Amino acid sequence: MTVQVEIDEALGREYEAGFISDIESETFEPGLDESVIERISKMKGEPDWMLEWRLGAFREWLKMEEPDWALVDYPKIDFQAISYYSAPKSMKDKPKSLDEVDPELLRTYEKLGIPLIEQQMLAGIAVDAVFDSVSVVTTFREKLYEAGVIFCPISEAIVEYPELVKKYLGTVVGRKDNYYSALNCAVFTDGSFVYIPKGVRCPMELSTYFRINEQNTGQFERTLIIADEGSHVSYLEGCTAPQRDENQLHAAVVELIAMDNAEIKYSTVQNWYPGDENGKGGIYNFVTKRGICHTSAKISWTQVETGSAVTWKYPSCILKGDNSVGEFYSVALTRGRQQADTGTKMIHIGKNTKSTIITKGISAGRSNNSYRGLVKMMASADGARNFTECDSLLIGDKCGAHTFPYIESRNPSAIVEHEATTSKVSDEQLFLCRQRGLDPEKAVSMIVNGFCKEVFKELPMEFAVEASKLLEISLEGSVG
Amino acid sequence: MSNTKSLLTIKDLYAGIEEKQILKGFNLDIKPGEVHAIMGPNGAGKSTMGYVLSGRDGYEVESGSVTFNGENLLDLEIEERANAGLFLAFQYPVEIPGVSNLEFLKASVDAVRAANGEEAITSSELLKQAKAACKQVNLPLAFLKRGVNEGFSGGEKKRNELMQMLLLKPKLCILDETDSGLDIDALQLVAEGVNSQRSPDRSFIIVTHYQRLLDYIKPDFVHVLADGKIVKSGDASLALELESQGYAWLENGNVEAKIEE
Ligand SMILES: Nc1ncnc2c1ncn2[C@@H]1O[C@H](COP(=O)(O)OP(=O)(O)OP(=O)(O)O)[C@@H](O)[C@H]1O
Ligand SMILES: [Mg+2]
């Protein structure tokens, strides 16, 4: 058997999270106009200012063009064919406790390996579970509240903590920022809200688990994390969707605010349905994630991206305060016909700001994997530094890896370093592993895991194990 | 000796790569516990022999047979051969960045154990054995944490191959020029590594260009491989002869006649 054949076989694996939950939903008719936005806002019981904010974004969006600069190719999305709201019927009366939550919903998460019953959960991780357009449950809220930490669905935060939301929402990713973020501002349905008060070290990992279930529904989630002065939080995000023949749209916005001396660590394991071998179905993942660092603050993005048919995502840091630090660690694996155009933007404004970018792109099958990154040194960024390392690993010879680093420096004292490598899983490496007794799949997954080590070590422990398992499953059948 | 069952029997093997025939009527018989040295000029087919025996992709067997431990070796996949006890120490070991030596050793040992119906080795037992192996091949313990061959010097890579051999406890070890690129001390280490592993149920094929290795490892047989086949076999003294006279007297013209002289 040739290496290529082996890899191709290994890649033909099944998507494990591809089941559909049989849950009765209340779903809007497809279509988008101001009345749809009014209905969403009303469903959520939002104050008037929120509705106005949404409508303002919608009017901006109508004037915008869908971007086409990314190295991804997909048929034009018909935004009128998408439903903008879907929620399990049982969620209508807002269950007050877990006992009131539809057991089928709990089972869905259990099947995905996320038990929502607190006693069964991994100690030390609080979960907000978002199902289509609503948050189903948020665990450990009381315990967090004792520490002064607010962790709740954003729809609830809008009602309960309007001053905080009003003050920060849209300050990092403005309503006019880009096409998909404008759309998100208009129609976002749920997501998580986090506030860590001054000087508090969040006592547990916070996580949100996004699940798209309903057909022809877009998921537009919105996450806002505010870490007040000197506080610290680690936040994890996971995503899956059923296996469907139609493409589905996921357009999220995440905003992070790290006040002076605060630190936010944001980790993502993204495993949206990638579509089948021939590129049928799968999620279009168009995401805007951005954080702002005030003086001596630090934001660290770590992502492991294995899913989605098309990924368009650039978690970024605005290093506004002096001595602030931005980090971006990424593993993006594409196989089959997947396309990923992902990277980061580091905008250095403050003095002595530092950023590190380490990305590992793995392409197999007929997929395309691009790194696109911008490092911008503003005139004010005296002594700023960036280090970028982009490594690509090719499995087989029908896939592509591309690197698009953009560097803009307006300050002569700023230092920008960029390194890039492209390598292949070589016949020699596979042969060595097999000569030592490993089967080809195990051999490839070990080689790929080794390639990603620098990034995996940035993930929280449980997630690192998860991520390397996910990689192993994703690579099954891809040995060749 | 002659009535013991052979561990490896290669009969009239014709094999090569990409249409190029390299082994041309290769014969070799190895009994359990024997140490065979194979010498011969560059390009004779020594490494090819190792690759063909271990089943490397791209190497095609045209005719002939290879029996290993009673089985038709040529029917087995690469990893099946490894799990059956065939080990190849590479002439040019490849790097696997980011995969620690220890991780790699564990995966290999477990693969071999699983194939033999044994349970995975415990981490503490593996660590114990790995530490002992490090000591034996004189590699600092820090090498266990480093990526497989990642940034190792030529000699360190060779020692690392030996370390894997020590942990995997194969039935047949093929060492392809494990002694080249080694300093004199290391040469002795390789020899000690081999000698310590010599046992009635482990055989060796040692490919080397240098007689001096054979000063430390007393081979039972020495073979000369030239142009794809064994042209002369003898005991350890043959190596000395080769050292002083080179290969030319074997290759040119009528080999038999020259040996006769
Ligand atoms: N991929 C290949 N394609 C064509 N010829 C090859 C290939 N690989 C090896 N050869 C040739 O096969 C012959 C035998 O090579 P091999 O590496 O087995 O020699 P060797 O006896 O190990 O030599 P050395 O002592 O230099 O290690 C050489 O002539 C070599 O050039
Ligand atoms: Mg050789």
PDB file of N, CA and C in Angstrom, chain A residues 49-133:
ATOM      1  N   TRP A  49     -32.923  50.307  23.748  1.00  0.00           N
ATOM      2  CA  TRP A  49     -31.606  50.702  23.226  1.00  0.00           C
ATOM      3  C   TRP A  49     -30.939  49.564  22.458  1.00  0.00           C
ATOM      4  N   MET A  50     -31.213  48.328  22.917  1.00  0.00           N
ATOM      5  CA  MET A  50     -30.603  47.177  22.267  1.00  0.00           C
ATOM      6  C   MET A  50     -31.183  46.998  20.863  1.00  0.00           C
ATOM      7  N   LEU A  51     -32.490  47.148  20.764  1.00  0.00           N
ATOM      8  CA  LEU A  51     -33.137  47.016  19.460  1.00  0.00           C
ATOM      9  C   LEU A  51     -32.623  48.083  18.506  1.00  0.00           C
ATOM     10  N   GLU A  52     -32.504  49.290  19.022  1.00  0.00           N
ATOM     11  CA  GLU A  52     -32.002  50.373  18.172  1.00  0.00           C
ATOM     12  C   GLU A  52     -30.595  50.075  17.673  1.00  0.00           C
ATOM     13  N   TRP A  53     -29.805  49.521  18.560  1.00  0.00           N
ATOM     14  CA  TRP A  53     -28.411  49.177  18.238  1.00  0.00           C
ATOM     15  C   TRP A  53     -28.383  48.137  17.114  1.00  0.00           C
ATOM     16  N   ARG A  54     -29.253  47.147  17.255  1.00  0.00           N
ATOM     17  CA  ARG A  54     -29.344  46.093  16.240  1.00  0.00           C
ATOM     18  C   ARG A  54     -29.777  46.692  14.884  1.00  0.00           C
ATOM     19  N   LEU A  55     -30.803  47.501  14.934  1.00  0.00           N
ATOM     20  CA  LEU A  55     -31.322  48.053  13.672  1.00  0.00           C
ATOM     21  C   LEU A  55     -30.275  48.927  12.987  1.00  0.00           C
ATOM     22  N   GLY A  56     -29.536  49.656  13.801  1.00  0.00           N
ATOM     23  CA  GLY A  56     -28.460  50.492  13.254  1.00  0.00           C
ATOM     24  C   GLY A  56     -27.454  49.615  12.511  1.00  0.00           C
ATOM     25  N   ALA A  57     -27.102  48.489  13.122  1.00  0.00           N
ATOM     26  CA  ALA A  57     -26.141  47.572  12.499  1.00  0.00           C
ATOM     27  C   ALA A  57     -26.710  47.011  11.199  1.00  0.00           C
ATOM     28  N   PHE A  58     -27.996  46.669  11.234  1.00  0.00           N
ATOM     29  CA  PHE A  58     -28.634  46.095  10.046  1.00  0.00           C
ATOM     30  C   PHE A  58     -28.588  47.083   8.876  1.00  0.00           C
ATOM     31  N   ARG A  59     -28.851  48.336   9.174  1.00  0.00           N
ATOM     32  CA  ARG A  59     -28.837  49.345   8.107  1.00  0.00           C
ATOM     33  C   ARG A  59     -27.427  49.506   7.533  1.00  0.00           C
ATOM     34  N   GLU A  60     -26.441  49.386   8.390  1.00  0.00           N
ATOM     35  CA  GLU A  60     -25.061  49.434   7.900  1.00  0.00           C
ATOM     36  C   GLU A  60     -24.777  48.227   7.005  1.00  0.00           C
ATOM     37  N   TRP A  61     -25.222  47.077   7.489  1.00  0.00           N
ATOM     38  CA  TRP A  61     -24.946  45.823   6.781  1.00  0.00           C
ATOM     39  C   TRP A  61     -25.495  45.856   5.353  1.00  0.00           C
ATOM     40  N   LEU A  62     -26.708  46.436   5.231  1.00  0.00           N
ATOM     41  CA  LEU A  62     -27.334  46.503   3.907  1.00  0.00           C
ATOM     42  C   LEU A  62     -26.463  47.257   2.901  1.00  0.00           C
ATOM     43  N   LYS A  63     -25.649  48.176   3.429  1.00  0.00           N
ATOM     44  CA  LYS A  63     -24.807  48.984   2.547  1.00  0.00           C
ATOM     45  C   LYS A  63     -23.474  48.301   2.225  1.00  0.00           C
ATOM     46  N   MET A  64     -23.212  47.178   2.912  1.00  0.00           N
ATOM     47  CA  MET A  64     -21.889  46.546   2.776  1.00  0.00           C
ATOM     48  C   MET A  64     -21.882  45.433   1.733  1.00  0.00           C
ATOM     49  N   GLU A  65     -20.675  45.087   1.300  1.00  0.00           N
ATOM     50  CA  GLU A  65     -20.483  44.006   0.318  1.00  0.00           C
ATOM     51  C   GLU A  65     -19.832  42.825   1.020  1.00  0.00           C
ATOM     52  N   GLU A  66     -20.201  41.627   0.603  1.00  0.00           N
ATOM     53  CA  GLU A  66     -19.569  40.443   1.165  1.00  0.00           C
ATOM     54  C   GLU A  66     -18.101  40.430   0.717  1.00  0.00           C
ATOM     55  N   PRO A  67     -17.167  40.221   1.654  1.00  0.00           N
ATOM     56  CA  PRO A  67     -15.744  40.278   1.272  1.00  0.00           C
ATOM     57  C   PRO A  67     -15.349  39.071   0.416  1.00  0.00           C
ATOM     58  N   ASP A  68     -14.396  39.279  -0.491  1.00  0.00           N
ATOM     59  CA  ASP A  68     -13.985  38.155  -1.330  1.00  0.00           C
ATOM     60  C   ASP A  68     -12.465  38.013  -1.416  1.00  0.00           C
ATOM     61  N   TRP A  69     -11.758  38.648  -0.454  1.00  0.00           N
ATOM     62  CA  TRP A  69     -10.299  38.605  -0.520  1.00  0.00           C
ATOM     63  C   TRP A  69      -9.697  37.328   0.048  1.00  0.00           C
ATOM     64  N   ALA A  70     -10.468  36.579   0.825  1.00  0.00           N
ATOM     65  CA  ALA A  70      -9.895  35.371   1.436  1.00  0.00           C
ATOM     66  C   ALA A  70      -9.745  34.270   0.383  1.00  0.00           C
ATOM     67  N   LEU A  71      -8.829  33.361   0.649  1.00  0.00           N
ATOM     68  CA  LEU A  71      -8.573  32.273  -0.296  1.00  0.00           C
ATOM     69  C   LEU A  71      -9.557  31.137  -0.034  1.00  0.00           C
ATOM     70  N   VAL A  72     -10.829  31.465  -0.141  1.00  0.00           N
ATOM     71  CA  VAL A  72     -11.859  30.441   0.028  1.00  0.00           C
ATOM     72  C   VAL A  72     -12.877  30.628  -1.085  1.00  0.00           C
ATOM     73  N   ASP A  73     -13.501  29.540  -1.436  1.00  0.00           N
ATOM     74  CA  ASP A  73     -14.371  29.550  -2.586  1.00  0.00           C
ATOM     75  C   ASP A  73     -15.656  28.827  -2.193  1.00  0.00           C
ATOM     76  N   TYR A  74     -16.779  29.550  -2.236  1.00  0.00           N
ATOM     77  CA  TYR A  74     -18.053  28.927  -1.874  1.00  0.00           C
ATOM     78  C   TYR A  74     -19.152  29.669  -2.614  1.00  0.00           C
ATOM     79  N   PRO A  75     -20.262  28.987  -2.867  1.00  0.00           N
ATOM     80  CA  PRO A  75     -21.347  29.668  -3.584  1.00  0.00           C
ATOM     81  C   PRO A  75     -21.885  30.832  -2.754  1.00  0.00           C
ATOM     82  N   LYS A  76     -22.423  31.832  -3.426  1.00  0.00           N
ATOM     83  CA  LYS A  76     -22.956  33.003  -2.732  1.00  0.00           C
ATOM     84  C   LYS A  76     -24.029  32.590  -1.739  1.00  0.00           C
ATOM     85  N   ILE A  77     -23.962  33.168  -0.559  1.00  0.00           N
ATOM     86  CA  ILE A  77     -24.936  32.816   0.463  1.00  0.00           C
ATOM     87  C   ILE A  77     -26.209  33.627   0.233  1.00  0.00           C
ATOM     88  N   ASP A  78     -27.352  32.921   0.262  1.00  0.00           N
ATOM     89  CA  ASP A  78     -28.626  33.622   0.146  1.00  0.00           C
ATOM     90  C   ASP A  78     -29.119  33.919   1.561  1.00  0.00           C
ATOM     91  N   PHE A  79     -28.933  35.168   1.981  1.00  0.00           N
ATOM     92  CA  PHE A  79     -29.252  35.501   3.363  1.00  0.00           C
ATOM     93  C   PHE A  79     -30.754  35.495   3.649  1.00  0.00           C
ATOM     94  N   GLN A  80     -31.548  35.462   2.588  1.00  0.00           N
ATOM     95  CA  GLN A  80     -33.001  35.387   2.787  1.00  0.00           C
ATOM     96  C   GLN A  80     -33.463  33.945   2.963  1.00  0.00           C
ATOM     97  N   ALA A  81     -32.572  32.989   2.710  1.00  0.00           N
ATOM     98  CA  ALA A  81     -32.962  31.571   2.808  1.00  0.00           C
ATOM     99  C   ALA A  81     -32.623  30.993   4.182  1.00  0.00           C
ATOM    100  N   ILE A  82     -32.096  31.851   5.042  1.00  0.00           N
ATOM    101  CA  ILE A  82     -31.668  31.387   6.363  1.00  0.00           C
ATOM    102  C   ILE A  82     -32.699  31.804   7.407  1.00  0.00           C
ATOM    103  N   SER A  83     -32.887  30.914   8.386  1.00  0.00           N
ATOM    104  CA  SER A  83     -33.716  31.301   9.521  1.00  0.00           C
ATOM    105  C   SER A  83     -32.806  31.896  10.585  1.00  0.00           C
ATOM    106  N   TYR A  84     -33.255  33.004  11.172  1.00  0.00           N
ATOM    107  CA  TYR A  84     -32.390  33.724  12.103  1.00  0.00           C
ATOM    108  C   TYR A  84     -32.678  33.465  13.570  1.00  0.00           C
ATOM    109  N   TYR A  85     -33.612  32.560  13.812  1.00  0.00           N
ATOM    110  CA  TYR A  85     -33.871  32.226  15.202  1.00  0.00           C
ATOM    111  C   TYR A  85     -34.458  30.843  15.302  1.00  0.00           C
ATOM    112  N   SER A  86     -33.895  30.034  16.171  1.00  0.00           N
ATOM    113  CA  SER A  86     -34.462  28.732  16.443  1.00  0.00           C
ATOM    114  C   SER A  86     -34.133  28.360  17.879  1.00  0.00           C
ATOM    115  N   ALA A  87     -35.147  27.939  18.597  1.00  0.00           N
ATOM    116  CA  ALA A  87     -34.912  27.562  19.990  1.00  0.00           C
ATOM    117  C   ALA A  87     -35.804  26.389  20.338  1.00  0.00           C
ATOM    118  N   PRO A  88     -35.334  25.491  21.174  1.00  0.00           N
ATOM    119  CA  PRO A  88     -36.190  24.391  21.607  1.00  0.00           C
ATOM    120  C   PRO A  88     -37.438  24.974  22.273  1.00  0.00           C
ATOM    121  N   LYS A  89     -38.596  24.392  21.947  1.00  0.00           N
ATOM    122  CA  LYS A  89     -39.863  24.902  22.512  1.00  0.00           C
ATOM    123  C   LYS A  89     -39.820  24.917  24.022  1.00  0.00           C
ATOM    124  N   SER A  90     -39.159  23.867  24.556  1.00  0.00           N
ATOM    125  CA  SER A  90     -39.129  23.724  26.005  1.00  0.00           C
ATOM    126  C   SER A  90     -38.393  24.875  26.686  1.00  0.00           C
ATOM    127  N   MET A  91     -37.654  25.658  25.902  1.00  0.00           N
ATOM    128  CA  MET A  91     -36.898  26.748  26.506  1.00  0.00           C
ATOM    129  C   MET A  91     -37.736  28.009  26.649  1.00  0.00           C
ATOM    130  N   LYS A  92     -38.957  27.941  26.129  1.00  0.00           N
ATOM    131  CA  LYS A  92     -39.768  29.141  26.083  1.00  0.00           C
ATOM    132  C   LYS A  92     -40.062  29.710  27.461  1.00  0.00           C
ATOM    133  N   ASP A  93     -40.317  28.800  28.417  1.00  0.00           N
ATOM    134  CA  ASP A  93     -40.653  29.280  29.757  1.00  0.00           C
ATOM    135  C   ASP A  93     -39.413  29.454  30.620  1.00  0.00           C
ATOM    136  N   LYS A  94     -38.244  29.483  29.979  1.00  0.00           N
ATOM    137  CA  LYS A  94     -37.004  29.715  30.720  1.00  0.00           C
ATOM    138  C   LYS A  94     -36.888  28.841  31.968  1.00  0.00           C
ATOM    139  N   PRO A  95     -36.519  27.602  31.814  1.00  0.00           N
ATOM    140  CA  PRO A  95     -36.395  26.720  32.986  1.00  0.00           C
ATOM    141  C   PRO A  95     -35.480  27.350  34.035  1.00  0.00           C
ATOM    142  N   LYS A  96     -35.921  27.234  35.296  1.00  0.00           N
ATOM    143  CA  LYS A  96     -35.189  27.897  36.368  1.00  0.00           C
ATOM    144  C   LYS A  96     -34.011  27.044  36.854  1.00  0.00           C
ATOM    145  N   SER A  97     -34.166  25.719  36.703  1.00  0.00           N
ATOM    146  CA  SER A  97     -33.080  24.857  37.170  1.00  0.00           C
ATOM    147  C   SER A  97     -32.924  23.707  36.185  1.00  0.00           C
ATOM    148  N   LEU A  98     -31.880  22.933  36.408  1.00  0.00           N
ATOM    149  CA  LEU A  98     -31.592  21.807  35.527  1.00  0.00           C
ATOM    150  C   LEU A  98     -32.754  20.830  35.426  1.00  0.00           C
ATOM    151  N   ASP A  99     -33.473  20.642  36.550  1.00  0.00           N
ATOM    152  CA  ASP A  99     -34.577  19.674  36.560  1.00  0.00           C
ATOM    153  C   ASP A  99     -35.643  20.050  35.542  1.00  0.00           C
ATOM    154  N   GLU A 100     -35.737  21.331  35.260  1.00  0.00           N
ATOM    155  CA  GLU A 100     -36.777  21.772  34.329  1.00  0.00           C
ATOM    156  C   GLU A 100     -36.322  21.739  32.878  1.00  0.00           C
ATOM    157  N   VAL A 101     -35.039  21.452  32.659  1.00  0.00           N
ATOM    158  CA  VAL A 101     -34.526  21.434  31.286  1.00  0.00           C
ATOM    159  C   VAL A 101     -34.915  20.120  30.605  1.00  0.00           C
ATOM    160  N   ASP A 102     -35.345  20.219  29.364  1.00  0.00           N
ATOM    161  CA  ASP A 102     -35.732  19.054  28.566  1.00  0.00           C
ATOM    162  C   ASP A 102     -34.602  18.006  28.598  1.00  0.00           C
ATOM    163  N   PRO A 103     -34.929  16.785  29.071  1.00  0.00           N
ATOM    164  CA  PRO A 103     -33.886  15.745  29.181  1.00  0.00           C
ATOM    165  C   PRO A 103     -33.203  15.453  27.839  1.00  0.00           C
ATOM    166  N   GLU A 104     -33.943  15.623  26.744  1.00  0.00           N
ATOM    167  CA  GLU A 104     -33.355  15.362  25.430  1.00  0.00           C
ATOM    168  C   GLU A 104     -32.191  16.335  25.146  1.00  0.00           C
ATOM    169  N   LEU A 105     -32.359  17.544  25.646  1.00  0.00           N
ATOM    170  CA  LEU A 105     -31.288  18.537  25.492  1.00  0.00           C
ATOM    171  C   LEU A 105     -30.059  18.122  26.300  1.00  0.00           C
ATOM    172  N   LEU A 106     -30.317  17.683  27.533  1.00  0.00           N
ATOM    173  CA  LEU A 106     -29.205  17.262  28.387  1.00  0.00           C
ATOM    174  C   LEU A 106     -28.501  16.067  27.752  1.00  0.00           C
ATOM    175  N   ARG A 107     -29.319  15.158  27.172  1.00  0.00           N
ATOM    176  CA  ARG A 107     -28.740  13.973  26.528  1.00  0.00           C
ATOM    177  C   ARG A 107     -27.844  14.368  25.354  1.00  0.00           C
ATOM    178  N   THR A 108     -28.286  15.390  24.613  1.00  0.00           N
ATOM    179  CA  THR A 108     -27.484  15.847  23.470  1.00  0.00           C
ATOM    180  C   THR A 108     -26.075  16.208  23.918  1.00  0.00           C
ATOM    181  N   TYR A 109     -26.018  16.968  24.998  1.00  0.00           N
ATOM    182  CA  TYR A 109     -24.700  17.401  25.466  1.00  0.00           C
ATOM    183  C   TYR A 109     -23.903  16.244  26.057  1.00  0.00           C
ATOM    184  N   GLU A 110     -24.634  15.335  26.700  1.00  0.00           N
ATOM    185  CA  GLU A 110     -23.956  14.180  27.268  1.00  0.00           C
ATOM    186  C   GLU A 110     -23.300  13.358  26.164  1.00  0.00           C
ATOM    187  N   LYS A 111     -24.054  13.190  25.052  1.00  0.00           N
ATOM    188  CA  LYS A 111     -23.518  12.444  23.913  1.00  0.00           C
ATOM    189  C   LYS A 111     -22.276  13.112  23.344  1.00  0.00           C
ATOM    190  N   LEU A 112     -22.227  14.411  23.490  1.00  0.00           N
ATOM    191  CA  LEU A 112     -21.063  15.154  22.984  1.00  0.00           C
ATOM    192  C   LEU A 112     -19.931  15.176  24.014  1.00  0.00           C
ATOM    193  N   GLY A 113     -20.191  14.509  25.134  1.00  0.00           N
ATOM    194  CA  GLY A 113     -19.143  14.446  26.154  1.00  0.00           C
ATOM    195  C   GLY A 113     -19.138  15.632  27.094  1.00  0.00           C
ATOM    196  N   ILE A 114     -20.286  16.351  27.162  1.00  0.00           N
ATOM    197  CA  ILE A 114     -20.361  17.525  28.037  1.00  0.00           C
ATOM    198  C   ILE A 114     -21.514  17.335  29.006  1.00  0.00           C
ATOM    199  N   PRO A 115     -21.368  16.553  30.050  1.00  0.00           N
ATOM    200  CA  PRO A 115     -22.484  16.411  30.992  1.00  0.00           C
ATOM    201  C   PRO A 115     -22.744  17.743  31.675  1.00  0.00           C
ATOM    202  N   LEU A 116     -24.036  18.104  31.758  1.00  0.00           N
ATOM    203  CA  LEU A 116     -24.344  19.413  32.335  1.00  0.00           C
ATOM    204  C   LEU A 116     -24.790  19.320  33.787  1.00  0.00           C
ATOM    205  N   ILE A 117     -24.900  18.092  34.274  1.00  0.00           N
ATOM    206  CA  ILE A 117     -25.233  17.915  35.681  1.00  0.00           C
ATOM    207  C   ILE A 117     -23.939  18.206  36.446  1.00  0.00           C
ATOM    208  N   GLU A 118     -24.005  19.169  37.354  1.00  0.00           N
ATOM    209  CA  GLU A 118     -22.762  19.640  37.975  1.00  0.00           C
ATOM    210  C   GLU A 118     -21.946  18.534  38.638  1.00  0.00           C
ATOM    211  N   GLN A 119     -22.659  17.608  39.290  1.00  0.00           N
ATOM    212  CA  GLN A 119     -21.940  16.558  40.003  1.00  0.00           C
ATOM    213  C   GLN A 119     -21.107  15.686  39.071  1.00  0.00           C
ATOM    214  N   GLN A 120     -21.568  15.585  37.800  1.00  0.00           N
ATOM    215  CA  GLN A 120     -20.870  14.689  36.873  1.00  0.00           C
ATOM    216  C   GLN A 120     -19.774  15.404  36.103  1.00  0.00           C
ATOM    217  N   MET A 121     -19.731  16.711  36.294  1.00  0.00           N
ATOM    218  CA  MET A 121     -18.806  17.460  35.456  1.00  0.00           C
ATOM    219  C   MET A 121     -17.385  17.407  35.942  1.00  0.00           C
ATOM    220  N   LEU A 122     -16.519  17.726  35.028  1.00  0.00           N
ATOM    221  CA  LEU A 122     -15.130  17.894  35.399  1.00  0.00           C
ATOM    222  C   LEU A 122     -15.097  18.993  36.437  1.00  0.00           C
ATOM    223  N   ALA A 123     -14.531  18.705  37.554  1.00  0.00           N
ATOM    224  CA  ALA A 123     -14.455  19.724  38.583  1.00  0.00           C
ATOM    225  C   ALA A 123     -13.663  20.887  38.006  1.00  0.00           C
ATOM    226  N   GLY A 124     -14.075  22.069  38.330  1.00  0.00           N
ATOM    227  CA  GLY A 124     -13.261  23.209  37.924  1.00  0.00           C
ATOM    228  C   GLY A 124     -13.576  23.781  36.566  1.00  0.00           C
ATOM    229  N   ILE A 125     -14.659  23.290  35.912  1.00  0.00           N
ATOM    230  CA  ILE A 125     -15.039  23.923  34.661  1.00  0.00           C
ATOM    231  C   ILE A 125     -16.525  24.265  34.682  1.00  0.00           C
ATOM    232  N   ALA A 126     -16.836  25.528  34.498  1.00  0.00           N
ATOM    233  CA  ALA A 126     -18.233  25.935  34.416  1.00  0.00           C
ATOM    234  C   ALA A 126     -18.612  26.031  32.941  1.00  0.00           C
ATOM    235  N   VAL A 127     -19.823  25.575  32.607  1.00  0.00           N
ATOM    236  CA  VAL A 127     -20.215  25.504  31.197  1.00  0.00           C
ATOM    237  C   VAL A 127     -21.467  26.322  30.910  1.00  0.00           C
ATOM    238  N   ASP A 128     -21.437  27.073  29.828  1.00  0.00           N
ATOM    239  CA  ASP A 128     -22.646  27.694  29.293  1.00  0.00           C
ATOM    240  C   ASP A 128     -22.938  26.933  28.007  1.00  0.00           C
ATOM    241  N   ALA A 129     -24.109  26.275  27.934  1.00  0.00           N
ATOM    242  CA  ALA A 129     -24.414  25.457  26.771  1.00  0.00           C
ATOM    243  C   ALA A 129     -25.387  26.196  25.866  1.00  0.00           C
ATOM    244  N   VAL A 130     -24.946  26.517  24.666  1.00  0.00           N
ATOM    245  CA  VAL A 130     -25.802  27.258  23.738  1.00  0.00           C
ATOM    246  C   VAL A 130     -26.261  26.318  22.624  1.00  0.00           C
ATOM    247  N   PHE A 131     -27.596  26.194  22.487  1.00  0.00           N
ATOM    248  CA  PHE A 131     -28.188  25.282  21.538  1.00  0.00           C
ATOM    249  C   PHE A 131     -28.939  26.114  20.509  1.00  0.00           C
ATOM    250  N   ASP A 132     -28.512  26.065  19.250  1.00  0.00           N
ATOM    251  CA  ASP A 132     -29.048  26.958  18.222  1.00  0.00           C
ATOM    252  C   ASP A 132     -29.015  28.394  18.737  1.00  0.00           C
ATOM    253  N   SER A 133     -30.190  29.012  18.953  1.00  0.00           N
ATOM    254  CA  SER A 133     -30.174  30.443  19.286  1.00  0.00           C
ATOM    255  C   SER A 133     -30.304  30.773  20.765  1.00  0.00           C
TER     256      SER A 133
END
